XYZ file of C-alpha atoms in Angstrom:
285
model
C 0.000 0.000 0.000
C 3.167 2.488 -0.007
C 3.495 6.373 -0.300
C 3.147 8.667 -2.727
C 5.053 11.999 -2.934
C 4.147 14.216 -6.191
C 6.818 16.393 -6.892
C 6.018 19.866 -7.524
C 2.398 20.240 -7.484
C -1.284 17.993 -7.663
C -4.633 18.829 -8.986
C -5.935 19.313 -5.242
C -4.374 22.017 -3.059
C -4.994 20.270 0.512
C -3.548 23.005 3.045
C -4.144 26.803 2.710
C -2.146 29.867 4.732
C -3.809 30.150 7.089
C -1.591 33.139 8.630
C -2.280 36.721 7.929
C 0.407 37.529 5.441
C -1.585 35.268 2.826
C -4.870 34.202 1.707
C -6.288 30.698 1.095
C -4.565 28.739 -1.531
C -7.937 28.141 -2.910
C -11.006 30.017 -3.725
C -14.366 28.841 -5.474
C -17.381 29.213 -7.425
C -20.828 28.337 -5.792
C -21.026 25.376 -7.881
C -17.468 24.132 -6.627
C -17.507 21.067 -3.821
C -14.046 22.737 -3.129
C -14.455 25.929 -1.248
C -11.670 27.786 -0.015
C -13.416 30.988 1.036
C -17.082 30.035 2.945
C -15.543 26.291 4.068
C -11.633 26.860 4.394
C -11.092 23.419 5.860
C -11.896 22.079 2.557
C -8.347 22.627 1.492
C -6.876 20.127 3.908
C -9.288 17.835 4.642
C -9.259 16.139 2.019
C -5.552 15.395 1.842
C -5.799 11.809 2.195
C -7.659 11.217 -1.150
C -7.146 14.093 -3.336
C -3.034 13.613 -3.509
C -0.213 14.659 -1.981
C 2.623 17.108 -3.148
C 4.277 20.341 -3.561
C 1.244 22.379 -4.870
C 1.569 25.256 -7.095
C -1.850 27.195 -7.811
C -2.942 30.602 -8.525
C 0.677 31.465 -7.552
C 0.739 30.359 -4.075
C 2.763 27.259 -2.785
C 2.342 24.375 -0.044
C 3.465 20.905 0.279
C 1.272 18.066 1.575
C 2.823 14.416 2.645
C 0.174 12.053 2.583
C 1.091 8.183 4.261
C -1.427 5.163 3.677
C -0.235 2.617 6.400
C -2.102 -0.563 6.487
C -2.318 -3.502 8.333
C -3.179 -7.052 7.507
C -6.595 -8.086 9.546
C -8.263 -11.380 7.387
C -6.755 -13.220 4.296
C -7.678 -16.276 2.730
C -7.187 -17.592 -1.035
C -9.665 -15.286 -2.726
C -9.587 -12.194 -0.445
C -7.660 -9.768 1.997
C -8.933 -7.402 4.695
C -6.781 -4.639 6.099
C -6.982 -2.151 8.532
C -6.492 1.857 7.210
C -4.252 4.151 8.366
C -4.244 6.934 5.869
C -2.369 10.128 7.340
C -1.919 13.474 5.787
C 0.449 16.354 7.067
C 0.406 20.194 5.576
C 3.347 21.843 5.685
C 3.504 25.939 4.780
C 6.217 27.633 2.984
C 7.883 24.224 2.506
C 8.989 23.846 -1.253
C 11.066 21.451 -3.615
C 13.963 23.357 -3.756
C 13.492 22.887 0.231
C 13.953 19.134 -0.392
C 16.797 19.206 -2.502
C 18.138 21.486 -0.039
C 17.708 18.878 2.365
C 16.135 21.420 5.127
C 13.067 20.483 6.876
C 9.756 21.467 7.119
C 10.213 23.584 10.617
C 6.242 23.196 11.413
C 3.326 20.818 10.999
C 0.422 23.142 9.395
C -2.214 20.231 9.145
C -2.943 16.920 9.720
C -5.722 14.711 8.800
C -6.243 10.934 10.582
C -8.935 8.729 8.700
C -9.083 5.000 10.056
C -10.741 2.231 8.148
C -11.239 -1.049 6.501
C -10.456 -1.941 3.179
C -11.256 -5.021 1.263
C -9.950 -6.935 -1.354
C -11.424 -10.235 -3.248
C -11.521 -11.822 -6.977
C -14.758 -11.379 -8.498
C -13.727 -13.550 -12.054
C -10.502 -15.331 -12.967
C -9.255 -11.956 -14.062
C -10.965 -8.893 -12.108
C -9.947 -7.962 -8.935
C -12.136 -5.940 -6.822
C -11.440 -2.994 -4.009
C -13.483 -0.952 -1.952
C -13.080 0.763 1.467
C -14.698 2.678 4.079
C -12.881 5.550 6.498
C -14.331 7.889 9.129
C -11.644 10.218 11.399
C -10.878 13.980 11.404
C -8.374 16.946 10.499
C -6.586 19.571 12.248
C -5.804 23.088 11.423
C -2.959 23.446 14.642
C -2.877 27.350 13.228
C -6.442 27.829 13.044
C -7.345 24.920 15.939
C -10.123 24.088 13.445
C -11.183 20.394 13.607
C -13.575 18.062 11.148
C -14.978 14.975 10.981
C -14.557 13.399 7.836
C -16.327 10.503 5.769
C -14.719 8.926 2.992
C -15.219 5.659 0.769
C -14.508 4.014 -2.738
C -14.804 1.418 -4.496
C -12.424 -0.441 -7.781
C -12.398 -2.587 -10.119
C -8.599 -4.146 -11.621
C -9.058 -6.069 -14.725
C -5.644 -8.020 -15.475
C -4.923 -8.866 -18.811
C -1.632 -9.875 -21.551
C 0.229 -7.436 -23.656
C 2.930 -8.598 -25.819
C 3.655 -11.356 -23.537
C 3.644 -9.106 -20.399
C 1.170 -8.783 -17.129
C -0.229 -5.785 -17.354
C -3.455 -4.050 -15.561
C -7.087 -1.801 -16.163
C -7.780 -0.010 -13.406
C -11.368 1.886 -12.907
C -12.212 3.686 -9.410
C -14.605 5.748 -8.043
C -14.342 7.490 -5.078
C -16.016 9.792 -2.659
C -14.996 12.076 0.620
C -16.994 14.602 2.682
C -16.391 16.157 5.862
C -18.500 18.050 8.505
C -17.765 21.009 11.269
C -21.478 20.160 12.730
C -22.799 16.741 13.652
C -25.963 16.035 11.287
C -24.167 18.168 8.285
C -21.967 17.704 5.831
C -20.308 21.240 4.725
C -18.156 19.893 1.448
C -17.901 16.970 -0.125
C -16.249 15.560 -3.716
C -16.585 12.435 -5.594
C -14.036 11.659 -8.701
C -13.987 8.665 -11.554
C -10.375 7.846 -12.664
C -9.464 4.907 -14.846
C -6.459 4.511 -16.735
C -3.813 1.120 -17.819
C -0.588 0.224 -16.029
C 1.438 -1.923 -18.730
C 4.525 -4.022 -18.030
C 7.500 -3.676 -20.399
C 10.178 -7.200 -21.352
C 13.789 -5.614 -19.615
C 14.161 -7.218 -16.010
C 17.177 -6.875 -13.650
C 17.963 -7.825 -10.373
C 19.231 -5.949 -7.830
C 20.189 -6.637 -4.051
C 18.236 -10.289 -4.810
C 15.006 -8.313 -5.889
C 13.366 -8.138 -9.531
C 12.943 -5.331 -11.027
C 10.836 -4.367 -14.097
C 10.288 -1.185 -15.722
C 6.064 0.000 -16.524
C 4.448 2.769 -18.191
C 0.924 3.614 -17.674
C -1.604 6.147 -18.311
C -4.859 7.457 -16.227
C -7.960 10.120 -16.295
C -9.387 11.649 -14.251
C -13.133 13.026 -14.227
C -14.647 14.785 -11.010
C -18.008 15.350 -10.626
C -18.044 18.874 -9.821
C -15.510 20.794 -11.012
C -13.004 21.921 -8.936
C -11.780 25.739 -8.077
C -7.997 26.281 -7.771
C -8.534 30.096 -7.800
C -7.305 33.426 -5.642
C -9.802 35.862 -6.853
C -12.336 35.867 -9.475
C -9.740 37.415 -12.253
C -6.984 34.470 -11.834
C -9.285 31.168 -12.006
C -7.763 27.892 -12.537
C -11.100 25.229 -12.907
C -10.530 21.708 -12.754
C -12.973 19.204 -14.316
C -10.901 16.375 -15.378
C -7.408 15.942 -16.019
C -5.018 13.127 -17.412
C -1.715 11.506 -16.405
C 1.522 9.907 -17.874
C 4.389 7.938 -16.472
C 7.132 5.650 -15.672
C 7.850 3.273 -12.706
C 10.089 0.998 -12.081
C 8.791 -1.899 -10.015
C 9.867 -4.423 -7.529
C 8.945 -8.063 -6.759
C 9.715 -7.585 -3.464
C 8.345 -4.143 -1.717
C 10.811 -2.341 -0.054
C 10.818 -0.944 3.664
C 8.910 -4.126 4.706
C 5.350 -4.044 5.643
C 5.293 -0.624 6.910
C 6.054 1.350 4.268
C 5.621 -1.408 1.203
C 7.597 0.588 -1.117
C 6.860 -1.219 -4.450
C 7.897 0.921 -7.245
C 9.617 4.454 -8.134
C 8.650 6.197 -10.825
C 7.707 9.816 -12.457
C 4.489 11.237 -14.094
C 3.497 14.112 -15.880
C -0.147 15.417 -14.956
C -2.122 18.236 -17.347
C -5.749 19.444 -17.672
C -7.488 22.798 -17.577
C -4.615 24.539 -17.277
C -2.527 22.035 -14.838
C 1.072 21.017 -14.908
C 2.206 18.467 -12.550
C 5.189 16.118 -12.307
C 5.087 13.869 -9.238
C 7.269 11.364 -8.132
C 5.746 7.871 -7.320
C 6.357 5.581 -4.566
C 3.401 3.473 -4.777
C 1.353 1.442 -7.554
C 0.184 4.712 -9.931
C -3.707 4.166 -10.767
């Protein structure tokens, strides 16, 4: 279940400056689930599920790290049951040349905790099938705003042959919401993706671990568009976008159970006026 750490920036901005030297990084339309001006805690709340990165929108920057632990809980031939961890910290004025700096992020801005199961079994010799459920709650430690939060999805994985090599379809829909009031939820967003992750021939072997180099290719559609603006002149909306990439993957995760680093890799990420390069720790669909 590993990490994933975009580089530069992601379709979602998750954490906002919250100080008074700068303004939200996002700002919305009344038709946008993402409000950054009438529900503010929309921009991290949903850090868990809408990616993770250095984000670069409407000229503001902030950098999100988010980490799905898991545990193992049932397994048997035809299906798996773990236990959710996802975690999501904020981070403001914290950007990639930061990293290659190697200097560290002297604050957490936000943090977001959302326990749950997830589920695994084989519905036909070749389609896999996913879904979970997770209910916890963010923090804003500069604003000491808190949320509950709701989130759940469901996938389908469709494994097939090309050329001679394993390779995988991957649909998924998915939906979050959070609330500030028991009995209503203030924001919400629900998103289709579905894309291919194709295995290439080359294989090599490294510290008694197979490697193998795969390409693959997603879209994604949400289901209200999304607002990435800072004022009604500068407006960056986000309806659906699409992603290329690289990985390089490993027979044998790395980091053991805990982290279950399985692949490295790059992708490029573009759509309504988007451009995103992250870097991939994790299967990329």
């Amino acid at each position: 279940m590993g990490c994933v750490f975009p580089l530069l920036a992601s379709t979602a901005p998750i954490v906002s400056h919250s100080s008074q030297q700068s303004q939200s990084l996002v700002q919305t339309s009344p038709e946008s689930p993402i409000d950054g001006q009438n529900n503010p805690n929309s921009v991290y709340a949903f850090g868990s599920y809408l990616g993770t990165g250095v984000y670069r929108a409407a000229d503001q920057n902030a950098t999100v790290v988010s980490i799905p632990l898991s545990f193992d809980f049932l397994k048997d031939e035809s299906s798996q049951t773990w236990l959710r961890l996802p975690l999501s910290f904020g981070f403001f004025d914290y950007l990639a040349k930061d990293i290659t700096d190697g200097e560290l992020p002297s604050s957490v801005g936000t943090m977001t905790m959302t326990p749950g199961i997830e589920h695994h079994w084989q519905a036909t010799a070749n389609t896999r099938m996913e879904a979970y459920l997770d209910v916890g709650f963010g923090t804003n430690f500069d604003t000491d705003a808190n949320v509950a939060i709701l989130a759940s999805g469901v996938s389908s994985l469709y494994d097939f042959s090309l050329a001679g090599e394993d390779s995988v379809w991957v649909s998924r829909l998915r939906f979050a919401g959070y609330s500030e009031r028991v009995g209503k939820l203030t924001d919400q967003f629900a998103v289709l993706q579905t894309g291919v992750d194709i295995g290439l021939s080359p294989r090599w072997q490294w510290l008694n671990i197979q490697m193998q180099p795969r390409v693959f290719a997603v879209g994604y559609w949400y289901f209200n568009e999304l607002d990435f603006s800072q004022n009604t002149e500068d407006e960056t909306i986000v309806s659906g976008s699409y992603e290329f990439g690289a990985t390089l993957a490993f027979a044998k995760p790395l980091g053991g159970d805990l982290l279950g680093i399985d692949r490295i890799g790059i992708s490029y990420r573009t759509g309504d006026g988007l451009n995103i390069w992250r870097l991939l720790f994790s299967f990329p669909i």
